PDB file of C-alpha atoms in Angstrom:
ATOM      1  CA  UNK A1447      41.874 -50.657  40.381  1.00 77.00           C
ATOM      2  CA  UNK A1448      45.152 -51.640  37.779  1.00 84.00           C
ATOM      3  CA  UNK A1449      43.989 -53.290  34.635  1.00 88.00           C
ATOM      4  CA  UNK A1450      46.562 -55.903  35.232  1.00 87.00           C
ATOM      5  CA  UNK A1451      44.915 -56.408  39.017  1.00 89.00           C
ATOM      6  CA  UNK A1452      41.509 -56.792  37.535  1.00 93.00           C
ATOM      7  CA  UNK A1453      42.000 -58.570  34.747  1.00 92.00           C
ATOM      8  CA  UNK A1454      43.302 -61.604  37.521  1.00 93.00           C
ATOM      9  CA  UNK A1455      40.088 -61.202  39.516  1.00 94.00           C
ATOM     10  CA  UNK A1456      38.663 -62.008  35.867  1.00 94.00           C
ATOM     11  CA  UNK A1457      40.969 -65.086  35.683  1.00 93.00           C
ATOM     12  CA  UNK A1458      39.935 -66.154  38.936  1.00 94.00           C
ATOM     13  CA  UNK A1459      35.968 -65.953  38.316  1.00 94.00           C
ATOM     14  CA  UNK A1460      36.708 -68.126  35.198  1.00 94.00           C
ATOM     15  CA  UNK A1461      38.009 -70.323  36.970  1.00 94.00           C
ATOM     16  CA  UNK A1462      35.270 -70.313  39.646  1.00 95.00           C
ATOM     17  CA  UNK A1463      32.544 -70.819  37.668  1.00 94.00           C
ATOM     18  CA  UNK A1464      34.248 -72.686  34.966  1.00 94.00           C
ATOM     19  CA  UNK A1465      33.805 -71.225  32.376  1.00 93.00           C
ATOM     20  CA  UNK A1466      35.072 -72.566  29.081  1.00 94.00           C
ATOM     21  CA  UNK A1467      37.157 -71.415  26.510  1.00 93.00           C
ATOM     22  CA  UNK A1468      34.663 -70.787  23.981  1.00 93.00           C
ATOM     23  CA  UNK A1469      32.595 -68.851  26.617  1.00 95.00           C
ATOM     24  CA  UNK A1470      35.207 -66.281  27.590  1.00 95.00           C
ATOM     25  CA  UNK A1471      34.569 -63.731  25.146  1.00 95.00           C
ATOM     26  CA  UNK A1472      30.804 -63.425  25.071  1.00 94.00           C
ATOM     27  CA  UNK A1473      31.252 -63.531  29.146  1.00 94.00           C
ATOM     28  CA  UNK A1474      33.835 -61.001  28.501  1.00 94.00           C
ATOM     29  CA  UNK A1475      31.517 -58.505  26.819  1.00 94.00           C
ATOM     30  CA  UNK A1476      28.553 -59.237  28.728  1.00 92.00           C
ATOM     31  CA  UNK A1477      30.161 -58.159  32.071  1.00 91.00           C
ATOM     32  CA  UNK A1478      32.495 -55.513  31.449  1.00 92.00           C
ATOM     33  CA  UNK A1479      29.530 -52.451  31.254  1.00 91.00           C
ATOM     34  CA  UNK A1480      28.567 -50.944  28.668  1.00 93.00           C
ATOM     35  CA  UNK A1481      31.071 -47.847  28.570  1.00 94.00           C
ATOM     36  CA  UNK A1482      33.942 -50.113  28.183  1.00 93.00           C
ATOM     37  CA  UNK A1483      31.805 -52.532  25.372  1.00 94.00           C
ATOM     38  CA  UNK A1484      31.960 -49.012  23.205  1.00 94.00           C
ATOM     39  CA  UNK A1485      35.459 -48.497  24.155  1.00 93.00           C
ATOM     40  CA  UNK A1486      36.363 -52.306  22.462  1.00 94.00           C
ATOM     41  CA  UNK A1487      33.817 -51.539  19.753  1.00 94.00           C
ATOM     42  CA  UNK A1488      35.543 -48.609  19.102  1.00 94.00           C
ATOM     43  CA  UNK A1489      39.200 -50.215  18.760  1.00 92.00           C
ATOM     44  CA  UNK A1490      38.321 -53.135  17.091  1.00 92.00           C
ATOM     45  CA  UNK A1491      35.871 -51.653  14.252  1.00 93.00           C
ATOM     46  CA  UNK A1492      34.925 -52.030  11.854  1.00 93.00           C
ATOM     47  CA  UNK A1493      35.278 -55.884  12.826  1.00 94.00           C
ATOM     48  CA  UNK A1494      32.612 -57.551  15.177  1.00 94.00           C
ATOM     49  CA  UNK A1495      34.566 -57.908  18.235  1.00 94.00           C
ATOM     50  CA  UNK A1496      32.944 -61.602  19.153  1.00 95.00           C
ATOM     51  CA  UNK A1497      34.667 -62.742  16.571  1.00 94.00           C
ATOM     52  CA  UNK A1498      37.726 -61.676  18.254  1.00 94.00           C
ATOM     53  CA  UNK A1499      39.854 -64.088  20.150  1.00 95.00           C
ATOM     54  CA  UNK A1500      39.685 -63.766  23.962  1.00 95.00           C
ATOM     55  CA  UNK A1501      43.438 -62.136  24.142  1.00 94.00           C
ATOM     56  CA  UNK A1502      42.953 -59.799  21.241  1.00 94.00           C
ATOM     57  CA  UNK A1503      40.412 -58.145  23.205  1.00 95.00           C
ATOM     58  CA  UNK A1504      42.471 -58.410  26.509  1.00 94.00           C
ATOM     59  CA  UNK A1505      45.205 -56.606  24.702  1.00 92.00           C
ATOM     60  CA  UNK A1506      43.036 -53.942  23.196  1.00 92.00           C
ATOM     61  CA  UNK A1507      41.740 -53.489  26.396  1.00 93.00           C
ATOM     62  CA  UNK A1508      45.396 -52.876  27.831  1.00 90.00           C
ATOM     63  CA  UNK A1509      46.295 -50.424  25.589  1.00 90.00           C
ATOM     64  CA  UNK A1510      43.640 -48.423  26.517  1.00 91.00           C
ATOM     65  CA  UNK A1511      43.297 -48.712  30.135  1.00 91.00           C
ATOM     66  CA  UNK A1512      46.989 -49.792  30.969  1.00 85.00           C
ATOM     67  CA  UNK A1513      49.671 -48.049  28.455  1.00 86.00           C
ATOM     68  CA  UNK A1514      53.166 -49.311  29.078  1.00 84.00           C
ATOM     69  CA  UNK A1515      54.888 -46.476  31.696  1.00 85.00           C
ATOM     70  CA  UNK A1516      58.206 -45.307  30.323  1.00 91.00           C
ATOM     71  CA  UNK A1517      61.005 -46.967  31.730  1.00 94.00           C
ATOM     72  CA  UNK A1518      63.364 -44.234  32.022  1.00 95.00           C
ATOM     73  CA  UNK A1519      60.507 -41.779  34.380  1.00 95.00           C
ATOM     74  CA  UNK A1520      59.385 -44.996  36.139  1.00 94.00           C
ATOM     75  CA  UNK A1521      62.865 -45.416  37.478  1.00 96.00           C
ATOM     76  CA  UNK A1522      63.335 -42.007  38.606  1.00 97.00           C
ATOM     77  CA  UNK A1523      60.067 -41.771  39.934  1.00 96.00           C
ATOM     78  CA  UNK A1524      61.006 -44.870  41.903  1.00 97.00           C
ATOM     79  CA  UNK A1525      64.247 -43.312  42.995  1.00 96.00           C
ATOM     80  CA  UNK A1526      62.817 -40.221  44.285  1.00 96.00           C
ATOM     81  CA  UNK A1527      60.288 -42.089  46.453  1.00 96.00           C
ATOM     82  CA  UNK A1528      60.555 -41.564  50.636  1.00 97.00           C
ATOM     83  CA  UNK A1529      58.684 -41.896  53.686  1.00 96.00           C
ATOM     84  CA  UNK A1530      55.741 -39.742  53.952  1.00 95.00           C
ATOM     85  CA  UNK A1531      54.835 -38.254  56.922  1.00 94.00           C
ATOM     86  CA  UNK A1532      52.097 -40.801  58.518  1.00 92.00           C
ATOM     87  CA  UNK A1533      53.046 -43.376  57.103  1.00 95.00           C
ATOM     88  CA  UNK A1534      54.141 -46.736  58.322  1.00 94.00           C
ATOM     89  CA  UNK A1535      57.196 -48.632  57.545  1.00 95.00           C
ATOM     90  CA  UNK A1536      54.949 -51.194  55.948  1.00 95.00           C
ATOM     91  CA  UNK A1537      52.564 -49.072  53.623  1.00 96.00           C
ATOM     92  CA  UNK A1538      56.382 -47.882  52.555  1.00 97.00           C
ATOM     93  CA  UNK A1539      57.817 -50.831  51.636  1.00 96.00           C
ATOM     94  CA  UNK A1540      54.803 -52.182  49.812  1.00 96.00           C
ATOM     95  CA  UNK A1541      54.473 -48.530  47.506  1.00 96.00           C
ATOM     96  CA  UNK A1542      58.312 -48.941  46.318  1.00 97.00           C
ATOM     97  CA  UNK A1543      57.529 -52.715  45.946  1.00 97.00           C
ATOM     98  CA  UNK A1544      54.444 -51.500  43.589  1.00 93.00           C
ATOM     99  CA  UNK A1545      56.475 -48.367  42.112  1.00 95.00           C
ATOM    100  CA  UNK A1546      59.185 -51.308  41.111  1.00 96.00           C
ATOM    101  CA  UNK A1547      56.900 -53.176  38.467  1.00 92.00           C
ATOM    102  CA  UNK A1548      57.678 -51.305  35.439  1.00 90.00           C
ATOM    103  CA  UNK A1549      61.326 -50.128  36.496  1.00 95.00           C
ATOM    104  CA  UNK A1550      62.771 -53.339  34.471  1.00 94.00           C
ATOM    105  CA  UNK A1551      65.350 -54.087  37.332  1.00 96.00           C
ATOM    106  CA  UNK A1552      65.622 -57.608  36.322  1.00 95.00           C
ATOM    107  CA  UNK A1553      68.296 -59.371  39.243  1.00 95.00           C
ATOM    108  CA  UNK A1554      68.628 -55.877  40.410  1.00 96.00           C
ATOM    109  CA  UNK A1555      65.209 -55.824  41.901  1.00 97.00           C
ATOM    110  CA  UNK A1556      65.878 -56.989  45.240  1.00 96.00           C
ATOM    111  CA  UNK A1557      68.678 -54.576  45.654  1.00 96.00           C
ATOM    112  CA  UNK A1558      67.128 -51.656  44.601  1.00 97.00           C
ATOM    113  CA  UNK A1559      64.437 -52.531  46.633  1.00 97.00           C
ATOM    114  CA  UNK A1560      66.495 -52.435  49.879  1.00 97.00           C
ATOM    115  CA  UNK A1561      68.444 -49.591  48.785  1.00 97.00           C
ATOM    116  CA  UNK A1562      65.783 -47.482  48.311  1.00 97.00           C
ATOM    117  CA  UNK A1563      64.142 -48.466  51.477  1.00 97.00           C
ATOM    118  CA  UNK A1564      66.756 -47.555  53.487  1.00 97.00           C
ATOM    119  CA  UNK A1565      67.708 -44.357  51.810  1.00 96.00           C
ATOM    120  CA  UNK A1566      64.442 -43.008  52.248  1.00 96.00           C
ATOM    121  CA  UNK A1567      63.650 -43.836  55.746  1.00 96.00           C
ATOM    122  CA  UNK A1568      62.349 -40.417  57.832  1.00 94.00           C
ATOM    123  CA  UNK A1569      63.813 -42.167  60.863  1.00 93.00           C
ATOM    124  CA  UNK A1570      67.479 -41.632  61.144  1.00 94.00           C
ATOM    125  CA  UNK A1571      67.536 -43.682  64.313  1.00 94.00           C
ATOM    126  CA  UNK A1572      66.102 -47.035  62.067  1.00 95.00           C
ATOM    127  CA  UNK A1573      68.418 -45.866  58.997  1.00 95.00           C
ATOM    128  CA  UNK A1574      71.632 -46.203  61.098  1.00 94.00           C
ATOM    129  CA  UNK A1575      70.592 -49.212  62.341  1.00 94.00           C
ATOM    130  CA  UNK A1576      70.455 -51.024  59.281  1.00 95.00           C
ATOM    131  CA  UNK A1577      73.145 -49.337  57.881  1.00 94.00           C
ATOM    132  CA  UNK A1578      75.285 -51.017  60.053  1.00 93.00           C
ATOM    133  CA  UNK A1579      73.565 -54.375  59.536  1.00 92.00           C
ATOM    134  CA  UNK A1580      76.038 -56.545  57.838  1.00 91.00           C
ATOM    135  CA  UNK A1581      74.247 -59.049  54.717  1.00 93.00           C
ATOM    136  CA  UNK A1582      71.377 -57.107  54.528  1.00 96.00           C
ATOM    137  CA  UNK A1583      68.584 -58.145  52.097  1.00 96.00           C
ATOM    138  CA  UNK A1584      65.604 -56.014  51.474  1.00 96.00           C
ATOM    139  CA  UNK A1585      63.068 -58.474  53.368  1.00 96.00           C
ATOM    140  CA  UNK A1586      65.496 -58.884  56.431  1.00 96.00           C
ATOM    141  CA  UNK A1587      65.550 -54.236  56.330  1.00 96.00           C
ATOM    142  CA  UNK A1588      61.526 -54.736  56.454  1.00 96.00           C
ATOM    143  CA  UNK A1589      61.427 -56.925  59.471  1.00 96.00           C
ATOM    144  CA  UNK A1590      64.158 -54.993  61.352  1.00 95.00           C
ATOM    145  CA  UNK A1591      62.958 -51.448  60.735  1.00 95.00           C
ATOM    146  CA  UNK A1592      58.984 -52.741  61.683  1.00 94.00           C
ATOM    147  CA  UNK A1593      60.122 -54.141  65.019  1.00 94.00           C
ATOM    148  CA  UNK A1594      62.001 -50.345  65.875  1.00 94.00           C
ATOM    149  CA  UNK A1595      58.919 -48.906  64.988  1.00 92.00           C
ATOM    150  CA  UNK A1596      56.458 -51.172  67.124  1.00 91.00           C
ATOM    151  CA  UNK A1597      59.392 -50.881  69.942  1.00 90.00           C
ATOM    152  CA  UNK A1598      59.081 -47.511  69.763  1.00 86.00           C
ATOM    153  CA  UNK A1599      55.565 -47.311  69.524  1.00 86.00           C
ATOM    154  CA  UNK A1600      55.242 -49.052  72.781  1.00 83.00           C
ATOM    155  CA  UNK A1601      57.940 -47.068  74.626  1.00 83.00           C
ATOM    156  CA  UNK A1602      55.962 -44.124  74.278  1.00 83.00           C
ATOM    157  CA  UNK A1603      52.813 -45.939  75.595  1.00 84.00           C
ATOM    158  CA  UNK A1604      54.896 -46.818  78.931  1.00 84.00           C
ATOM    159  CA  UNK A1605      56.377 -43.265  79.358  1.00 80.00           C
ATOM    160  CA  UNK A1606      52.507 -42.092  78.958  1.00 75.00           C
ATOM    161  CA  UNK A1607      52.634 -39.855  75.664  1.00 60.00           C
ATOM    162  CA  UNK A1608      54.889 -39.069  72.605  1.00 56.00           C
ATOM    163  CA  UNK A1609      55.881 -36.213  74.515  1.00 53.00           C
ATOM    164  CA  UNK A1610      58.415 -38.501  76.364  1.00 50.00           C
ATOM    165  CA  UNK A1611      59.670 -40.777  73.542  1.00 43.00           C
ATOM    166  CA  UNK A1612      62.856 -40.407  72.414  1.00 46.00           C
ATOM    167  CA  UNK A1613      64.169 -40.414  68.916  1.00 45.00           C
ATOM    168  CA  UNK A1614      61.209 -41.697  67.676  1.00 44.00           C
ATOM    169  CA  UNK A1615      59.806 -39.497  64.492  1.00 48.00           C
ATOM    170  CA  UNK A1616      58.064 -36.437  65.367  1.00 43.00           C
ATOM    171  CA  UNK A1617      58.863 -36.653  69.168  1.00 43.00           C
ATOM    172  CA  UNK A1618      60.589 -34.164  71.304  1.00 41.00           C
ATOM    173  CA  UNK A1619      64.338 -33.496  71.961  1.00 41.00           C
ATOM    174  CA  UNK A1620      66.111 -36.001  74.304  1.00 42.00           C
ATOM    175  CA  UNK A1621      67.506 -33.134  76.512  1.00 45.00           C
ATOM    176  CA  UNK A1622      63.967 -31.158  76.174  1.00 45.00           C
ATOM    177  CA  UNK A1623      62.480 -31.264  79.424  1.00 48.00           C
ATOM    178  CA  UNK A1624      58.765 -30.047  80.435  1.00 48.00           C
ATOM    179  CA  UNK A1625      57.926 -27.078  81.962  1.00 48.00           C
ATOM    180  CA  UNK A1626      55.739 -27.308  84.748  1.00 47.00           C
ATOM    181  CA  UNK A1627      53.652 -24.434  86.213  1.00 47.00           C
ATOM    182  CA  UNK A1628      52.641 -24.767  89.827  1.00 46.00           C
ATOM    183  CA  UNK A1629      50.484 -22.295  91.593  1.00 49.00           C
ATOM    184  CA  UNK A1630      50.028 -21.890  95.037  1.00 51.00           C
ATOM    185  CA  UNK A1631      46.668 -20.476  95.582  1.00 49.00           C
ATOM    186  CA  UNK A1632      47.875 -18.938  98.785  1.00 51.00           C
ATOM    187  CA  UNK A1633      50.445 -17.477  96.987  1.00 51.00           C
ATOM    188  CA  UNK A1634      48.211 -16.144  94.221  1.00 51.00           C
ATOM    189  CA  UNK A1635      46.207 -14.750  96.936  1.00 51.00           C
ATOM    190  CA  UNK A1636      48.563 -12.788  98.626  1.00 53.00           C
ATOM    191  CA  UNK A1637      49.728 -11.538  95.239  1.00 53.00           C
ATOM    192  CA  UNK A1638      46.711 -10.499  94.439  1.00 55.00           C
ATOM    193  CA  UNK A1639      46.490  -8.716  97.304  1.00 50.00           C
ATOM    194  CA  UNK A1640      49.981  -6.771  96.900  1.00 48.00           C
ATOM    195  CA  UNK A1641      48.585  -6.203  93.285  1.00 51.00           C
ATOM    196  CA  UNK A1642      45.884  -4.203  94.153  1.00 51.00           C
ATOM    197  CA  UNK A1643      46.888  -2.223  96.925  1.00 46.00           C
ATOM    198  CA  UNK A1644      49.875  -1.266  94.143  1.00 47.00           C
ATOM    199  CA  UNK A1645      47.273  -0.357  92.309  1.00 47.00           C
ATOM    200  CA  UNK A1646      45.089   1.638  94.654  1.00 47.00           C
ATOM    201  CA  UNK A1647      47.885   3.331  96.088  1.00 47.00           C
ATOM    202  CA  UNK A1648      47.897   6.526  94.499  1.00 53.00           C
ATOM    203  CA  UNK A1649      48.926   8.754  96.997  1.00 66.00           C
ATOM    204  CA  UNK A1650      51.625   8.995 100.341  1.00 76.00           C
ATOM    205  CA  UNK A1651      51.702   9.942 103.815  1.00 82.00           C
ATOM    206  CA  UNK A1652      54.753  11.451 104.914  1.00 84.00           C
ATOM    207  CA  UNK A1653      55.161   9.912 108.384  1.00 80.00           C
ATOM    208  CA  UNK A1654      57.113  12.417 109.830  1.00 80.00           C
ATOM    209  CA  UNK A1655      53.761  15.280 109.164  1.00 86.00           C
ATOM    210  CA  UNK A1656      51.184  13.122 108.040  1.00 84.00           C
ATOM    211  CA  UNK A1657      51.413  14.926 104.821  1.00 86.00           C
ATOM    212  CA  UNK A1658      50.599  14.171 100.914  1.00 82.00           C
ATOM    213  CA  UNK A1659      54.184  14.165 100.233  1.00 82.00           C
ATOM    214  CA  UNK A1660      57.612  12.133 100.692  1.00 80.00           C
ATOM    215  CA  UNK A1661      59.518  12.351 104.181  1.00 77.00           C
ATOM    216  CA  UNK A1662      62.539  13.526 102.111  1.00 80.00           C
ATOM    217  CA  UNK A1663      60.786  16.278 100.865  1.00 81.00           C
ATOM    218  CA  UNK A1664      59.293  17.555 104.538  1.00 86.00           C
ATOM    219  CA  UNK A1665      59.829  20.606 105.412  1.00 83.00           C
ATOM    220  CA  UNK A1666      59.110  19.859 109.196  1.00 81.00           C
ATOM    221  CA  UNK A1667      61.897  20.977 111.921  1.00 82.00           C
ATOM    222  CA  UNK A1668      63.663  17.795 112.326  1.00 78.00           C
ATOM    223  CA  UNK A1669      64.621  18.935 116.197  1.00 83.00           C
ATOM    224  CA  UNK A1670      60.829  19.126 116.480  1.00 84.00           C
ATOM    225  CA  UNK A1671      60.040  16.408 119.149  1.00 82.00           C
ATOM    226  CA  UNK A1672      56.967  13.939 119.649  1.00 85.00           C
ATOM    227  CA  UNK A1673      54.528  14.818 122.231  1.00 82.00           C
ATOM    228  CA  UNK A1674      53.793  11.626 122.385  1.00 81.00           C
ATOM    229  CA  UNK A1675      56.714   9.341 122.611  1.00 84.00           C
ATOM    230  CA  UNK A1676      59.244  12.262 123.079  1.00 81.00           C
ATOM    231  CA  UNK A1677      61.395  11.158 119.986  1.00 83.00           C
ATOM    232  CA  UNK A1678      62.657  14.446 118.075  1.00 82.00           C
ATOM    233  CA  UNK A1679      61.792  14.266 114.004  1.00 82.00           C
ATOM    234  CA  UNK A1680      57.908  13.448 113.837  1.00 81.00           C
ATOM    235  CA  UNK A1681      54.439  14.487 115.044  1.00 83.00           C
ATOM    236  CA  UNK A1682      52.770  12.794 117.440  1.00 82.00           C
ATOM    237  CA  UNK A1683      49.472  12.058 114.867  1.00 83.00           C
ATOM    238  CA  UNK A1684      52.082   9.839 113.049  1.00 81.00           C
ATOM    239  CA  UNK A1685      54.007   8.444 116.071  1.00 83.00           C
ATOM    240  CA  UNK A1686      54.816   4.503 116.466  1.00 75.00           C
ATOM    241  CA  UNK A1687      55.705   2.984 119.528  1.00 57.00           C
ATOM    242  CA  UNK A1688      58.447   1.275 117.096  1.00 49.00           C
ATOM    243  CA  UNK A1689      59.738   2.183 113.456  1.00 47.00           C
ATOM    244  CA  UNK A1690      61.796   0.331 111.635  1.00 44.00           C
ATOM    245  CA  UNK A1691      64.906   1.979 109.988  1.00 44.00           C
ATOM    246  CA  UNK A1692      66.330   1.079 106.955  1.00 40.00           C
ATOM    247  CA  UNK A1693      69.129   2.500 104.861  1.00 40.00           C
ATOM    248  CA  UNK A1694      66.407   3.500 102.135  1.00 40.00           C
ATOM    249  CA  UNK A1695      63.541   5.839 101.670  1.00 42.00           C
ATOM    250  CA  UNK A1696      61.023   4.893 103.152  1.00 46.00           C
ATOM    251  CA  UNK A1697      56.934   5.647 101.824  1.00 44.00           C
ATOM    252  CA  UNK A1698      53.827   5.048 103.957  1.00 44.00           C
ATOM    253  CA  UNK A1699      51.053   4.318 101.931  1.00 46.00           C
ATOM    254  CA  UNK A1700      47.390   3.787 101.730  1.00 45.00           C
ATOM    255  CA  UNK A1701      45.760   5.148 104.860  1.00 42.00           C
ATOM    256  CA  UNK A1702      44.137   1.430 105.652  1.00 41.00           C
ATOM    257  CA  UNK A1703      47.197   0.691 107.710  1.00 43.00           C
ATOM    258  CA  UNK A1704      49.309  -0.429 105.413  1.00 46.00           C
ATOM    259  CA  UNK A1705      53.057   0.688 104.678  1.00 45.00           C
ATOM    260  CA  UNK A1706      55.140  -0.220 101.527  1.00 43.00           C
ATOM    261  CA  UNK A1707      58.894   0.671 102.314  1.00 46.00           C
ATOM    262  CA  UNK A1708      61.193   0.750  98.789  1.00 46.00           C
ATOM    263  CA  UNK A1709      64.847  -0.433  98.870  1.00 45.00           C
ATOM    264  CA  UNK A1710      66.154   0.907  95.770  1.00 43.00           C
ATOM    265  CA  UNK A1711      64.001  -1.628  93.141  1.00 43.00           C
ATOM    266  CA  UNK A1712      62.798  -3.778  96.014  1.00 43.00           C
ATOM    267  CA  UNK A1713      59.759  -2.833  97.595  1.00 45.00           C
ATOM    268  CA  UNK A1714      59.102  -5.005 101.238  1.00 46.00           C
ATOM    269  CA  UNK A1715      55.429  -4.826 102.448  1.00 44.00           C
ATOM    270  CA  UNK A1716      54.988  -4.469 106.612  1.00 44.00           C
ATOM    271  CA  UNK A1717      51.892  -4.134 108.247  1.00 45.00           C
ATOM    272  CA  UNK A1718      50.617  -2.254 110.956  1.00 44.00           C
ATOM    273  CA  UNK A1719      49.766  -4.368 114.154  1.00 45.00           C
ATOM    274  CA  UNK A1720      47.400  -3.363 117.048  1.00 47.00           C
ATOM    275  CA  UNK A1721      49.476  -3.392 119.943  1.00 46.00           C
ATOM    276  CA  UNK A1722      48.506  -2.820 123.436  1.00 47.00           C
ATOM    277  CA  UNK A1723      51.381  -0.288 124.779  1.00 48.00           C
ATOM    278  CA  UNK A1724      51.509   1.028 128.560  1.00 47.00           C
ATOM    279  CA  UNK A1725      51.297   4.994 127.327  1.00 50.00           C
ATOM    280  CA  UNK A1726      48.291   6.034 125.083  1.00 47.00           C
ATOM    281  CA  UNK A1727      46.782   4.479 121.839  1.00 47.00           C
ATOM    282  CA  UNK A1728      49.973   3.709 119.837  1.00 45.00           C
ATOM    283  CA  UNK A1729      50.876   1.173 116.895  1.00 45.00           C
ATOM    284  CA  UNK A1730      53.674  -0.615 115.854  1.00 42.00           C
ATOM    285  CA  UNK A1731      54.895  -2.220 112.244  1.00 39.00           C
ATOM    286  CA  UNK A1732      56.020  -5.338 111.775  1.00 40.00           C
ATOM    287  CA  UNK A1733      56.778  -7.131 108.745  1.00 42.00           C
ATOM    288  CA  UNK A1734      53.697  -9.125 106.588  1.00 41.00           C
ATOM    289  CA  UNK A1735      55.109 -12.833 106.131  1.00 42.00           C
ATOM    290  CA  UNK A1736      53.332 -14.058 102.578  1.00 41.00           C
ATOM    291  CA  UNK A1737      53.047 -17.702 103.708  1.00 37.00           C
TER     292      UNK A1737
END
C-alpha cells in the first residue's frame, strides 16, 4: 500500500476512535511496528521523536516511504501507458487515473485523461467509435467504451464461443470460416478396405495367361482362342463370361477375386461376381459401388 493511501486509513481510525490531538503521536509510534519506529528514530536523532509534532513525523515518514516522483518521467511514463492484454476497460482507466497523480496536469487533467484513454485502446473497433464521438469528456469515453465491451462480451455468449465474435479483441477474422471434418464411417470403411488390398497387392495376373506379369507384356498368340467361351486373345483358366474394355491398361490383381483396372492416374476398383451362366463355371466383373 501508498504512504499517502495509508496514512488516510490512519486519519480515518483517528477519527473512529477519537483520538485527540495530544494523543496522535504516542498512538502514532505505538502502532506503526517496530521497523518503521527505528526508521523515525533514525531521521529524527538525535532528538526524541515524541517530542515531535504529529506532522513532523508524518513528513519524515514521507520522505522515506513516499519520495516525490519526478515530474518530467511521471509524464512520460503516463504517456506511454496502453491496454494490456487481459485487461478490462475499467482496470485501464483507473491505472492512467492513478499514473496521473504526480503528472502535475493541473486543468489539463481531464483531457489528458481522455486522450490517453483513447489512444491506447487495443480495440480499434471501440477507438473509432469514440473517435467519432463529438464533445467527448474522459468519463463519457469510460462509459461508452465499457458498454462495447459488455456488448461484445455477450455477443459471443449468443454465437456460443469467441470463436464466432467478431471484431472483438483476440477473436477470429470476420471472413474466417470453420473447417469442419465429417467422416463417414462407411466411407472410412471402404477406404480402408481399398487401402489394404493396395497394400497387399504385390503382385499381377495377366488375364490373358494367368501369368505374374502385365497383359501388355504377354507373349501369348493373340489369335489363340478360348476353349471355353471361343473368344480369340485369352486362355480359358482366365476366361469371363463378360470383360469390360476400357481405353487403358488394364491389371488384375490379388488372386481373392478382386481386379484393380488403372486409367492413366485413376485407378477404378470392380469386383468379381458369382454368376450363374448356362455354359460351365464362369464369372463376370462388375463394378464395386463404395456406398
Amino acid at each position: 500500500m501508498e504512504f499517502r493511501r495509508w496514512l488516510q486509513r490512519l486519519e480515518g481510525a483517528f477519527t473512529v476512535f477519537k483520538v485527540t490531538e495530544d494523543l496522535r503521536v504516542p498512538y502514532l509510534l505505538h502502532y506503526i511496528g517496530s521497523k518503521s519506529f527505528e526508521i523515525i528514530c533514525d531521521k529524527v536523532s538525535p532528538e526524541d521523536p515524541y517530542q515531535k509534532s504529529f506532522n513532523e513525523l508524518i513528513e519524515k515518514m514521507e520522505q522515506f516511504y513516499s519520495p516525490k516522483p519526478l515530474e518530467i518521467a511521471e509524464n512520460f511514463r503516463f504517456y506511454q501507458r496502453k491496454q494490456q492484454n487481459g485487461e478490462s476497460l475499467q482496470e485501464y482507466a483507473a491505472a492512467l487515473q492513478k499514473m496521473s497523480i504526480h503528472c502535475n496536469f493541473g486543468n489539463y487533467l481531464k483531457t489528458a485523461l481522455r486522450n490517453q484513454f483513447v489512444f491506447g485502446l487495443s480495440s480499434r473497433r471501440i477507438q473509432a467509435r469514440l473517435l467519432e464521438s463529438i464533445d467527448l469528456n474522459f468519463d463519457k469515453a469510460v462509459k461508452i467504451a465499457t458498454s462495447m465491451e459488455l456488448s461484445e462480451k455477450d455477443a459471443i455468449q449468443l454465437h456460443g464461443g469467441p470463436n464466432n465474435s467478431l471484431g472483438y479483441l483476440g477473436s477470429t477474422s470476420r471472413d474466417s470460416k470453420p473447417t469442419h471434418h465429417f467422416k463417414n464411417s462407411r466411407d472410412s470403411t471402404n477406404s480402408n478396405k481399398i487401402s489394404n488390398f493396395s497394400r497387399n497387392s504385390n503382385t499381377v495376373e495377366c488375364f490373358r495367361c494367368g501369368g505374374g506379369h502385365f497383359a501388355t507384356k504377354c507373349k501369348l498368340d493373340k489369335n489363340i482362342q478360348c476353349k471355353g467361351c471361343g473368344v480369340k486373345g485369352h486362355l480359358q483358366k482366365v476366361c469371363f463370361k463378360k470383360t469390360t474394355h476400357t481405353n487403358s491398361v488394364e491389371e488384375i490383381l490379388n488372386s481373392t477375386s478382386m481386379i484393380l483396372k488403372k486409367h492413366q492416374s485413376l485407378w477404378r476398383i470392380q469386383k468379381l461376381i458369382p454368376m450363374s451362366p448356362p455354359h460351365g463355371d464362369r464369372r463376370g466383373i462388375s463394378d464395386c459401388q463404395l456406398n
